[in-house]
Amino acid sequence: MNRIYGITLAILLSVTAIHAQSQEKTVTITTNVGTMKARLYDDVPNHVRTFVNRARQGEFNGTLFTRVIKEFMIQGGAPDSRNAPAGARCGFGDSSAEILPELNDKYFHKKGALVAPRQNDDVNPQKKSDMSQFFIVQGKVYRNGELDTLEMIANQDIRKKALNEYYRPVSVDLKMLKQSNKREYNKRVAAINAKIDSVILATPGHLIFTEEQRKAYTTIGGCHHLDGIYTIFGKLTEGFDVLDIIANQPKDQYDRPKKDIRIISVTVE
């Protein structure tokens, strides 16, 4: 009886997971250099709803990718880019299209992340997203050692403060203990390091890459420095080659491609 119940529960959970996944919408971005497809996350509802509404109203159709930066991202969809003359500066924000952020720690800026741009904190302290356009991350591939260095640099002030609190007062005792009882010394040092790590994790602004982030950033790449700052509402599933083609375009001093990269249509299924 218990085995039957277990099997039934497993089937129910599987069906529920499939149903939940089927609720996520797919967007097709057709450009004059190829097509990209992305999956929209169902737990970033306001951004997805706003993006879908604008797409279905055709507000991205005929606009350009106005800002492309190799090993960073491609940004397009701005209304002022539609029919913009060659070489004209365009891609400016639209404050009337701003919505509050929906930052989610489980999403990060790996290659293919579909993200809402925004104005800088000095004029936009609430980190509101500008849904009149969007960007897709290309990023760069990091080595594990580079990620280690980034963590060390970001956390050095926090670590220094924790060292002063937990290590400095007992440093002399530890040196003596190292000579007399190596096993106890290692135990004490491990305990101090654990306290220091706890302080780092509890301090806002710390940087510790998860295993998932490390795997992504050292294989497909991304832009770690954007994490926690912009709202991610989807990810590319097809057309990574098109993303690379667009990101690698020759551009002018304002990062607009010299050859127009036009969004023919954005459709949502």
PDB file of C-alpha atoms in Angstrom:
ATOM      1  CA  MET A   1       0.000   0.000   0.000  1.00  0.00           C
ATOM      2  CA  ASN A   2       2.771   2.436   0.941  1.00  0.00           C
ATOM      3  CA  ARG A   3       4.635   1.624  -2.271  1.00  0.00           C
ATOM      4  CA  ILE A   4       1.544   2.358  -4.375  1.00  0.00           C
ATOM      5  CA  TYR A   5       1.049   5.635  -2.515  1.00  0.00           C
ATOM      6  CA  GLY A   6       4.701   6.548  -3.117  1.00  0.00           C
ATOM      7  CA  ILE A   7       4.436   5.842  -6.839  1.00  0.00           C
ATOM      8  CA  THR A   8       1.197   7.822  -7.097  1.00  0.00           C
ATOM      9  CA  LEU A   9       2.748  10.791  -5.284  1.00  0.00           C
ATOM     10  CA  ALA A  10       5.818  10.701  -7.532  1.00  0.00           C
ATOM     11  CA  ILE A  11       3.613  10.709 -10.642  1.00  0.00           C
ATOM     12  CA  LEU A  12       1.551  13.598  -9.252  1.00  0.00           C
ATOM     13  CA  LEU A  13       4.672  15.653  -8.501  1.00  0.00           C
ATOM     14  CA  SER A  14       6.047  14.920 -11.974  1.00  0.00           C
ATOM     15  CA  VAL A  15       2.808  15.991 -13.662  1.00  0.00           C
ATOM     16  CA  THR A  16       2.704  19.154 -11.513  1.00  0.00           C
ATOM     17  CA  ALA A  17       6.300  20.031 -12.480  1.00  0.00           C
ATOM     18  CA  ILE A  18       5.551  19.508 -16.181  1.00  0.00           C
ATOM     19  CA  HIS A  19       2.409  21.639 -15.905  1.00  0.00           C
ATOM     20  CA  ALA A  20       4.323  24.422 -14.124  1.00  0.00           C
ATOM     21  CA  GLN A  21       7.005  24.390 -16.799  1.00  0.00           C
ATOM     22  CA  SER A  22       4.368  24.521 -19.547  1.00  0.00           C
ATOM     23  CA  GLN A  23       3.064  27.779 -18.067  1.00  0.00           C
ATOM     24  CA  GLU A  24       6.322  29.515 -18.958  1.00  0.00           C
ATOM     25  CA  LYS A  25       6.026  31.410 -22.206  1.00  0.00           C
ATOM     26  CA  THR A  26       8.426  31.231 -25.147  1.00  0.00           C
ATOM     27  CA  VAL A  27       9.448  34.368 -27.033  1.00  0.00           C
ATOM     28  CA  THR A  28      10.851  34.411 -30.570  1.00  0.00           C
ATOM     29  CA  ILE A  29      13.007  37.388 -31.528  1.00  0.00           C
ATOM     30  CA  THR A  30      13.374  37.533 -35.315  1.00  0.00           C
ATOM     31  CA  THR A  31      16.101  39.852 -36.638  1.00  0.00           C
ATOM     32  CA  ASN A  32      17.634  40.572 -40.025  1.00  0.00           C
ATOM     33  CA  VAL A  33      20.657  38.430 -39.076  1.00  0.00           C
ATOM     34  CA  GLY A  34      18.825  35.453 -37.565  1.00  0.00           C
ATOM     35  CA  THR A  35      16.362  34.275 -34.926  1.00  0.00           C
ATOM     36  CA  MET A  36      16.682  33.824 -31.170  1.00  0.00           C
ATOM     37  CA  LYS A  37      14.269  32.087 -28.813  1.00  0.00           C
ATOM     38  CA  ALA A  38      13.968  32.596 -25.064  1.00  0.00           C
ATOM     39  CA  ARG A  39      11.960  31.161 -22.180  1.00  0.00           C
ATOM     40  CA  LEU A  40      10.243  33.665 -19.874  1.00  0.00           C
ATOM     41  CA  TYR A  41      10.283  32.927 -16.140  1.00  0.00           C
ATOM     42  CA  ASP A  42       6.889  32.542 -14.492  1.00  0.00           C
ATOM     43  CA  ASP A  43       8.133  33.804 -11.110  1.00  0.00           C
ATOM     44  CA  VAL A  44       8.985  37.285 -12.407  1.00  0.00           C
ATOM     45  CA  PRO A  45       5.339  38.060 -13.202  1.00  0.00           C
ATOM     46  CA  ASN A  46       5.205  41.826 -13.645  1.00  0.00           C
ATOM     47  CA  HIS A  47       8.213  41.966 -15.962  1.00  0.00           C
ATOM     48  CA  VAL A  48       6.972  39.041 -18.029  1.00  0.00           C
ATOM     49  CA  ARG A  49       3.451  40.461 -18.236  1.00  0.00           C
ATOM     50  CA  THR A  50       4.750  43.893 -19.284  1.00  0.00           C
ATOM     51  CA  PHE A  51       7.183  42.437 -21.833  1.00  0.00           C
ATOM     52  CA  VAL A  52       4.507  40.127 -23.297  1.00  0.00           C
ATOM     53  CA  ASN A  53       1.972  42.968 -23.585  1.00  0.00           C
ATOM     54  CA  ARG A  54       4.461  45.206 -25.377  1.00  0.00           C
ATOM     55  CA  ALA A  55       5.514  42.362 -27.678  1.00  0.00           C
ATOM     56  CA  ARG A  56       1.921  41.481 -28.579  1.00  0.00           C
ATOM     57  CA  GLN A  57       1.202  45.124 -29.314  1.00  0.00           C
ATOM     58  CA  GLY A  58       4.124  45.112 -31.757  1.00  0.00           C
ATOM     59  CA  GLU A  59       6.087  47.748 -29.843  1.00  0.00           C
ATOM     60  CA  PHE A  60       9.436  46.031 -30.452  1.00  0.00           C
ATOM     61  CA  ASN A  61       8.810  45.334 -34.136  1.00  0.00           C
ATOM     62  CA  GLY A  62      10.940  47.435 -36.473  1.00  0.00           C
ATOM     63  CA  THR A  63      13.241  48.702 -33.710  1.00  0.00           C
ATOM     64  CA  LEU A  64      17.024  48.249 -33.628  1.00  0.00           C
ATOM     65  CA  PHE A  65      19.687  46.785 -31.431  1.00  0.00           C
ATOM     66  CA  THR A  66      21.114  50.171 -30.506  1.00  0.00           C
ATOM     67  CA  ARG A  67      23.903  49.149 -28.119  1.00  0.00           C
ATOM     68  CA  VAL A  68      26.161  46.134 -28.634  1.00  0.00           C
ATOM     69  CA  ILE A  69      29.319  45.457 -26.636  1.00  0.00           C
ATOM     70  CA  LYS A  70      31.412  42.346 -27.252  1.00  0.00           C
ATOM     71  CA  GLU A  71      31.798  40.134 -24.152  1.00  0.00           C
ATOM     72  CA  PHE A  72      29.049  42.149 -22.466  1.00  0.00           C
ATOM     73  CA  MET A  73      25.554  42.352 -23.985  1.00  0.00           C
ATOM     74  CA  ILE A  74      23.250  43.426 -26.823  1.00  0.00           C
ATOM     75  CA  GLN A  75      20.425  45.911 -26.133  1.00  0.00           C
ATOM     76  CA  GLY A  76      17.457  46.683 -28.359  1.00  0.00           C
ATOM     77  CA  GLY A  77      13.774  47.496 -28.627  1.00  0.00           C
ATOM     78  CA  ALA A  78      13.884  51.227 -27.871  1.00  0.00           C
ATOM     79  CA  PRO A  79      10.985  53.114 -29.535  1.00  0.00           C
ATOM     80  CA  ASP A  80      13.217  55.968 -30.699  1.00  0.00           C
ATOM     81  CA  SER A  81      15.295  53.542 -32.779  1.00  0.00           C
ATOM     82  CA  ARG A  82      12.444  52.766 -35.175  1.00  0.00           C
ATOM     83  CA  ASN A  83      13.245  54.525 -38.475  1.00  0.00           C
ATOM     84  CA  ALA A  84      16.307  56.173 -36.890  1.00  0.00           C
ATOM     85  CA  PRO A  85      18.634  57.631 -39.553  1.00  0.00           C
ATOM     86  CA  ALA A  86      21.950  55.888 -40.113  1.00  0.00           C
ATOM     87  CA  GLY A  87      24.517  56.984 -37.537  1.00  0.00           C
ATOM     88  CA  ALA A  88      21.992  58.836 -35.381  1.00  0.00           C
ATOM     89  CA  ARG A  89      22.256  58.358 -31.650  1.00  0.00           C
ATOM     90  CA  CYS A  90      19.235  56.478 -30.280  1.00  0.00           C
ATOM     91  CA  GLY A  91      18.216  53.927 -27.674  1.00  0.00           C
ATOM     92  CA  PHE A  92      17.390  56.390 -24.917  1.00  0.00           C
ATOM     93  CA  GLY A  93      15.254  55.331 -21.970  1.00  0.00           C
ATOM     94  CA  ASP A  94      11.541  55.891 -21.472  1.00  0.00           C
ATOM     95  CA  SER A  95      10.570  56.782 -17.896  1.00  0.00           C
ATOM     96  CA  SER A  96       6.885  56.140 -18.665  1.00  0.00           C
ATOM     97  CA  ALA A  97       7.748  52.446 -19.199  1.00  0.00           C
ATOM     98  CA  GLU A  98       9.439  51.969 -15.813  1.00  0.00           C
ATOM     99  CA  ILE A  99       8.263  49.341 -13.341  1.00  0.00           C
ATOM    100  CA  LEU A 100       9.559  48.267  -9.922  1.00  0.00           C
ATOM    101  CA  PRO A 101      12.320  45.624  -9.920  1.00  0.00           C
ATOM    102  CA  GLU A 102      11.735  41.910  -9.279  1.00  0.00           C
ATOM    103  CA  LEU A 103      15.247  40.834  -8.292  1.00  0.00           C
ATOM    104  CA  ASN A 104      15.614  37.110  -7.689  1.00  0.00           C
ATOM    105  CA  ASP A 105      18.822  35.639  -6.267  1.00  0.00           C
ATOM    106  CA  LYS A 106      18.398  32.344  -8.124  1.00  0.00           C
ATOM    107  CA  TYR A 107      18.845  34.088 -11.493  1.00  0.00           C
ATOM    108  CA  PHE A 108      22.212  35.465 -12.529  1.00  0.00           C
ATOM    109  CA  HIS A 109      23.740  37.034 -15.622  1.00  0.00           C
ATOM    110  CA  LYS A 110      25.023  33.984 -17.456  1.00  0.00           C
ATOM    111  CA  LYS A 111      25.231  34.044 -21.250  1.00  0.00           C
ATOM    112  CA  GLY A 112      21.752  34.279 -22.738  1.00  0.00           C
ATOM    113  CA  ALA A 113      20.066  35.946 -19.755  1.00  0.00           C
ATOM    114  CA  LEU A 114      17.153  38.165 -20.883  1.00  0.00           C
ATOM    115  CA  VAL A 115      17.249  41.307 -18.772  1.00  0.00           C
ATOM    116  CA  ALA A 116      15.470  44.620 -18.253  1.00  0.00           C
ATOM    117  CA  PRO A 117      17.755  47.681 -18.522  1.00  0.00           C
ATOM    118  CA  ARG A 118      17.448  50.666 -16.212  1.00  0.00           C
ATOM    119  CA  GLN A 119      18.824  54.087 -15.386  1.00  0.00           C
ATOM    120  CA  ASN A 120      21.715  54.464 -12.911  1.00  0.00           C
ATOM    121  CA  ASP A 121      21.142  54.594  -9.156  1.00  0.00           C
ATOM    122  CA  ASP A 122      21.792  58.336  -8.943  1.00  0.00           C
ATOM    123  CA  VAL A 123      18.618  59.057 -10.912  1.00  0.00           C
ATOM    124  CA  ASN A 124      16.873  55.746 -10.204  1.00  0.00           C
ATOM    125  CA  PRO A 125      17.471  54.722  -6.569  1.00  0.00           C
ATOM    126  CA  GLN A 126      14.569  52.233  -6.662  1.00  0.00           C
ATOM    127  CA  LYS A 127      16.282  50.312  -9.482  1.00  0.00           C
ATOM    128  CA  LYS A 128      13.151  50.536 -11.637  1.00  0.00           C
ATOM    129  CA  SER A 129      13.319  48.594 -14.911  1.00  0.00           C
ATOM    130  CA  ASP A 130      12.802  50.354 -18.247  1.00  0.00           C
ATOM    131  CA  MET A 131      10.559  47.911 -20.122  1.00  0.00           C
ATOM    132  CA  SER A 132      10.642  49.926 -23.338  1.00  0.00           C
ATOM    133  CA  GLN A 133      13.677  47.818 -24.261  1.00  0.00           C
ATOM    134  CA  PHE A 134      15.643  44.741 -23.197  1.00  0.00           C
ATOM    135  CA  PHE A 135      19.137  43.308 -23.294  1.00  0.00           C
ATOM    136  CA  ILE A 136      20.619  39.835 -23.690  1.00  0.00           C
ATOM    137  CA  VAL A 137      23.891  38.925 -21.990  1.00  0.00           C
ATOM    138  CA  GLN A 138      26.828  37.629 -24.021  1.00  0.00           C
ATOM    139  CA  GLY A 139      29.510  38.046 -21.370  1.00  0.00           C
ATOM    140  CA  LYS A 140      32.929  36.438 -21.135  1.00  0.00           C
ATOM    141  CA  VAL A 141      34.237  33.090 -19.924  1.00  0.00           C
ATOM    142  CA  TYR A 142      36.165  33.233 -16.630  1.00  0.00           C
ATOM    143  CA  ARG A 143      38.750  30.897 -15.146  1.00  0.00           C
ATOM    144  CA  ASN A 144      38.100  29.607 -11.621  1.00  0.00           C
ATOM    145  CA  GLY A 145      41.179  31.487 -10.442  1.00  0.00           C
ATOM    146  CA  GLU A 146      39.702  34.733 -11.755  1.00  0.00           C
ATOM    147  CA  LEU A 147      36.510  34.115  -9.774  1.00  0.00           C
ATOM    148  CA  ASP A 148      38.605  33.413  -6.661  1.00  0.00           C
ATOM    149  CA  THR A 149      40.387  36.737  -7.148  1.00  0.00           C
ATOM    150  CA  LEU A 150      37.098  38.596  -7.636  1.00  0.00           C
ATOM    151  CA  GLU A 151      35.794  37.139  -4.369  1.00  0.00           C
ATOM    152  CA  MET A 152      38.980  38.063  -2.540  1.00  0.00           C
ATOM    153  CA  ILE A 153      38.930  41.659  -3.775  1.00  0.00           C
ATOM    154  CA  ALA A 154      35.225  42.137  -3.061  1.00  0.00           C
ATOM    155  CA  ASN A 155      35.444  40.669   0.442  1.00  0.00           C
ATOM    156  CA  GLN A 156      38.829  41.977   1.576  1.00  0.00           C
ATOM    157  CA  ASP A 157      37.499  44.810   3.764  1.00  0.00           C
ATOM    158  CA  ILE A 158      34.958  42.520   5.435  1.00  0.00           C
ATOM    159  CA  ARG A 159      37.614  39.839   5.980  1.00  0.00           C
ATOM    160  CA  LYS A 160      40.063  42.376   7.433  1.00  0.00           C
ATOM    161  CA  LYS A 161      37.499  43.551   9.968  1.00  0.00           C
ATOM    162  CA  ALA A 162      36.664  39.951  10.939  1.00  0.00           C
ATOM    163  CA  LEU A 163      40.359  39.082  11.292  1.00  0.00           C
ATOM    164  CA  ASN A 164      40.816  41.999  13.669  1.00  0.00           C
ATOM    165  CA  GLU A 165      37.936  40.714  15.773  1.00  0.00           C
ATOM    166  CA  TYR A 166      38.581  36.966  15.824  1.00  0.00           C
ATOM    167  CA  TYR A 167      42.252  36.379  14.968  1.00  0.00           C
ATOM    168  CA  ARG A 168      44.350  39.311  16.169  1.00  0.00           C
ATOM    169  CA  PRO A 169      43.501  38.951  19.898  1.00  0.00           C
ATOM    170  CA  VAL A 170      44.661  35.298  19.934  1.00  0.00           C
ATOM    171  CA  SER A 171      47.438  35.428  17.334  1.00  0.00           C
ATOM    172  CA  VAL A 172      50.271  35.093  19.891  1.00  0.00           C
ATOM    173  CA  ASP A 173      48.580  32.135  21.579  1.00  0.00           C
ATOM    174  CA  LEU A 174      48.053  30.484  18.208  1.00  0.00           C
ATOM    175  CA  LYS A 175      51.726  30.817  17.291  1.00  0.00           C
ATOM    176  CA  MET A 176      52.700  29.087  20.522  1.00  0.00           C
ATOM    177  CA  LEU A 177      50.029  26.434  20.052  1.00  0.00           C
ATOM    178  CA  LYS A 178      51.309  25.717  16.551  1.00  0.00           C
ATOM    179  CA  GLN A 179      54.651  24.665  18.047  1.00  0.00           C
ATOM    180  CA  SER A 180      53.242  22.608  20.927  1.00  0.00           C
ATOM    181  CA  ASN A 181      50.043  21.044  19.607  1.00  0.00           C
ATOM    182  CA  LYS A 182      49.600  21.133  15.846  1.00  0.00           C
ATOM    183  CA  ARG A 183      46.306  19.233  15.979  1.00  0.00           C
ATOM    184  CA  GLU A 184      44.708  21.681  18.419  1.00  0.00           C
ATOM    185  CA  TYR A 185      46.155  24.600  16.450  1.00  0.00           C
ATOM    186  CA  ASN A 186      44.474  23.384  13.246  1.00  0.00           C
ATOM    187  CA  LYS A 187      41.196  22.953  15.124  1.00  0.00           C
ATOM    188  CA  ARG A 188      41.331  26.510  16.527  1.00  0.00           C
ATOM    189  CA  VAL A 189      42.248  28.024  13.142  1.00  0.00           C
ATOM    190  CA  ALA A 190      39.396  26.140  11.427  1.00  0.00           C
ATOM    191  CA  ALA A 191      36.955  27.501  14.026  1.00  0.00           C
ATOM    192  CA  ILE A 192      38.201  31.069  13.495  1.00  0.00           C
ATOM    193  CA  ASN A 193      37.984  30.713   9.724  1.00  0.00           C
ATOM    194  CA  ALA A 194      34.409  29.460  10.068  1.00  0.00           C
ATOM    195  CA  LYS A 195      33.512  32.572  12.089  1.00  0.00           C
ATOM    196  CA  ILE A 196      35.157  34.826   9.500  1.00  0.00           C
ATOM    197  CA  ASP A 197      33.265  33.093   6.673  1.00  0.00           C
ATOM    198  CA  SER A 198      30.009  33.544   8.601  1.00  0.00           C
ATOM    199  CA  VAL A 199      30.683  37.276   8.960  1.00  0.00           C
ATOM    200  CA  ILE A 200      31.368  37.577   5.219  1.00  0.00           C
ATOM    201  CA  LEU A 201      28.138  35.746   4.318  1.00  0.00           C
ATOM    202  CA  ALA A 202      26.121  37.897   6.727  1.00  0.00           C
ATOM    203  CA  THR A 203      27.507  41.207   5.429  1.00  0.00           C
ATOM    204  CA  PRO A 204      25.632  42.991   2.608  1.00  0.00           C
ATOM    205  CA  GLY A 205      27.752  43.451  -0.496  1.00  0.00           C
ATOM    206  CA  HIS A 206      29.799  40.273  -0.064  1.00  0.00           C
ATOM    207  CA  LEU A 207      30.662  38.127  -3.078  1.00  0.00           C
ATOM    208  CA  ILE A 208      30.597  34.337  -2.941  1.00  0.00           C
ATOM    209  CA  PHE A 209      29.953  32.481  -6.204  1.00  0.00           C
ATOM    210  CA  THR A 210      27.669  29.455  -5.967  1.00  0.00           C
ATOM    211  CA  GLU A 211      28.610  26.188  -7.665  1.00  0.00           C
ATOM    212  CA  GLU A 212      25.957  26.888 -10.316  1.00  0.00           C
ATOM    213  CA  GLN A 213      27.418  30.326 -11.000  1.00  0.00           C
ATOM    214  CA  ARG A 214      30.960  28.974 -11.178  1.00  0.00           C
ATOM    215  CA  LYS A 215      29.921  26.283 -13.632  1.00  0.00           C
ATOM    216  CA  ALA A 216      28.143  28.774 -15.898  1.00  0.00           C
ATOM    217  CA  TYR A 217      30.739  31.544 -15.719  1.00  0.00           C
ATOM    218  CA  THR A 218      33.628  29.129 -16.456  1.00  0.00           C
ATOM    219  CA  THR A 219      31.872  27.366 -19.358  1.00  0.00           C
ATOM    220  CA  ILE A 220      29.405  29.532 -21.290  1.00  0.00           C
ATOM    221  CA  GLY A 221      30.380  32.802 -19.577  1.00  0.00           C
ATOM    222  CA  GLY A 222      28.431  35.817 -18.389  1.00  0.00           C
ATOM    223  CA  CYS A 223      28.628  39.177 -16.597  1.00  0.00           C
ATOM    224  CA  HIS A 224      28.911  38.551 -12.850  1.00  0.00           C
ATOM    225  CA  HIS A 225      29.116  42.259 -11.980  1.00  0.00           C
ATOM    226  CA  LEU A 226      25.478  42.756 -13.018  1.00  0.00           C
ATOM    227  CA  ASP A 227      24.141  40.213 -10.518  1.00  0.00           C
ATOM    228  CA  GLY A 228      21.648  41.616  -8.031  1.00  0.00           C
ATOM    229  CA  ILE A 229      21.413  44.920  -9.882  1.00  0.00           C
ATOM    230  CA  TYR A 230      19.147  44.225 -12.874  1.00  0.00           C
ATOM    231  CA  THR A 231      15.967  42.142 -13.145  1.00  0.00           C
ATOM    232  CA  ILE A 232      16.372  38.961 -15.179  1.00  0.00           C
ATOM    233  CA  PHE A 233      13.058  37.679 -16.567  1.00  0.00           C
ATOM    234  CA  GLY A 234      14.071  34.978 -19.035  1.00  0.00           C
ATOM    235  CA  LYS A 235      16.874  33.118 -20.773  1.00  0.00           C
ATOM    236  CA  LEU A 236      17.879  32.285 -24.331  1.00  0.00           C
ATOM    237  CA  THR A 237      17.210  28.705 -25.424  1.00  0.00           C
ATOM    238  CA  GLU A 238      18.120  28.995 -29.113  1.00  0.00           C
ATOM    239  CA  GLY A 239      20.108  31.380 -31.289  1.00  0.00           C
ATOM    240  CA  PHE A 240      23.289  31.787 -29.263  1.00  0.00           C
ATOM    241  CA  ASP A 241      25.137  32.052 -32.586  1.00  0.00           C
ATOM    242  CA  VAL A 242      22.907  34.993 -33.533  1.00  0.00           C
ATOM    243  CA  LEU A 243      23.647  36.610 -30.153  1.00  0.00           C
ATOM    244  CA  ASP A 244      27.372  36.323 -30.933  1.00  0.00           C
ATOM    245  CA  ILE A 245      26.921  37.720 -34.460  1.00  0.00           C
ATOM    246  CA  ILE A 246      25.136  40.798 -33.093  1.00  0.00           C
ATOM    247  CA  ALA A 247      27.549  41.328 -30.173  1.00  0.00           C
ATOM    248  CA  ASN A 248      30.546  41.196 -32.532  1.00  0.00           C
ATOM    249  CA  GLN A 249      29.231  43.810 -34.994  1.00  0.00           C
ATOM    250  CA  PRO A 250      31.445  46.792 -35.893  1.00  0.00           C
ATOM    251  CA  LYS A 251      29.998  49.812 -34.071  1.00  0.00           C
ATOM    252  CA  ASP A 252      30.285  53.556 -33.705  1.00  0.00           C
ATOM    253  CA  GLN A 253      31.492  55.569 -30.705  1.00  0.00           C
ATOM    254  CA  TYR A 254      28.078  55.171 -29.042  1.00  0.00           C
ATOM    255  CA  ASP A 255      28.077  51.346 -29.453  1.00  0.00           C
ATOM    256  CA  ARG A 256      25.404  51.426 -32.166  1.00  0.00           C
ATOM    257  CA  PRO A 257      26.158  48.870 -34.912  1.00  0.00           C
ATOM    258  CA  LYS A 258      27.335  50.544 -38.106  1.00  0.00           C
ATOM    259  CA  LYS A 259      25.064  48.171 -40.017  1.00  0.00           C
ATOM    260  CA  ASP A 260      21.496  48.258 -38.673  1.00  0.00           C
ATOM    261  CA  ILE A 261      20.546  45.135 -36.753  1.00  0.00           C
ATOM    262  CA  ARG A 262      16.768  45.297 -36.966  1.00  0.00           C
ATOM    263  CA  ILE A 263      14.196  43.451 -34.859  1.00  0.00           C
ATOM    264  CA  ILE A 264      11.683  42.288 -37.437  1.00  0.00           C
ATOM    265  CA  SER A 265       9.292  40.869 -34.867  1.00  0.00           C
ATOM    266  CA  VAL A 266       8.971  39.673 -31.271  1.00  0.00           C
ATOM    267  CA  THR A 267       6.290  37.001 -30.863  1.00  0.00           C
ATOM    268  CA  VAL A 268       5.171  35.161 -27.730  1.00  0.00           C
ATOM    269  CA  GLU A 269       3.769  31.635 -27.522  1.00  0.00           C
TER     270      GLU A 269
END
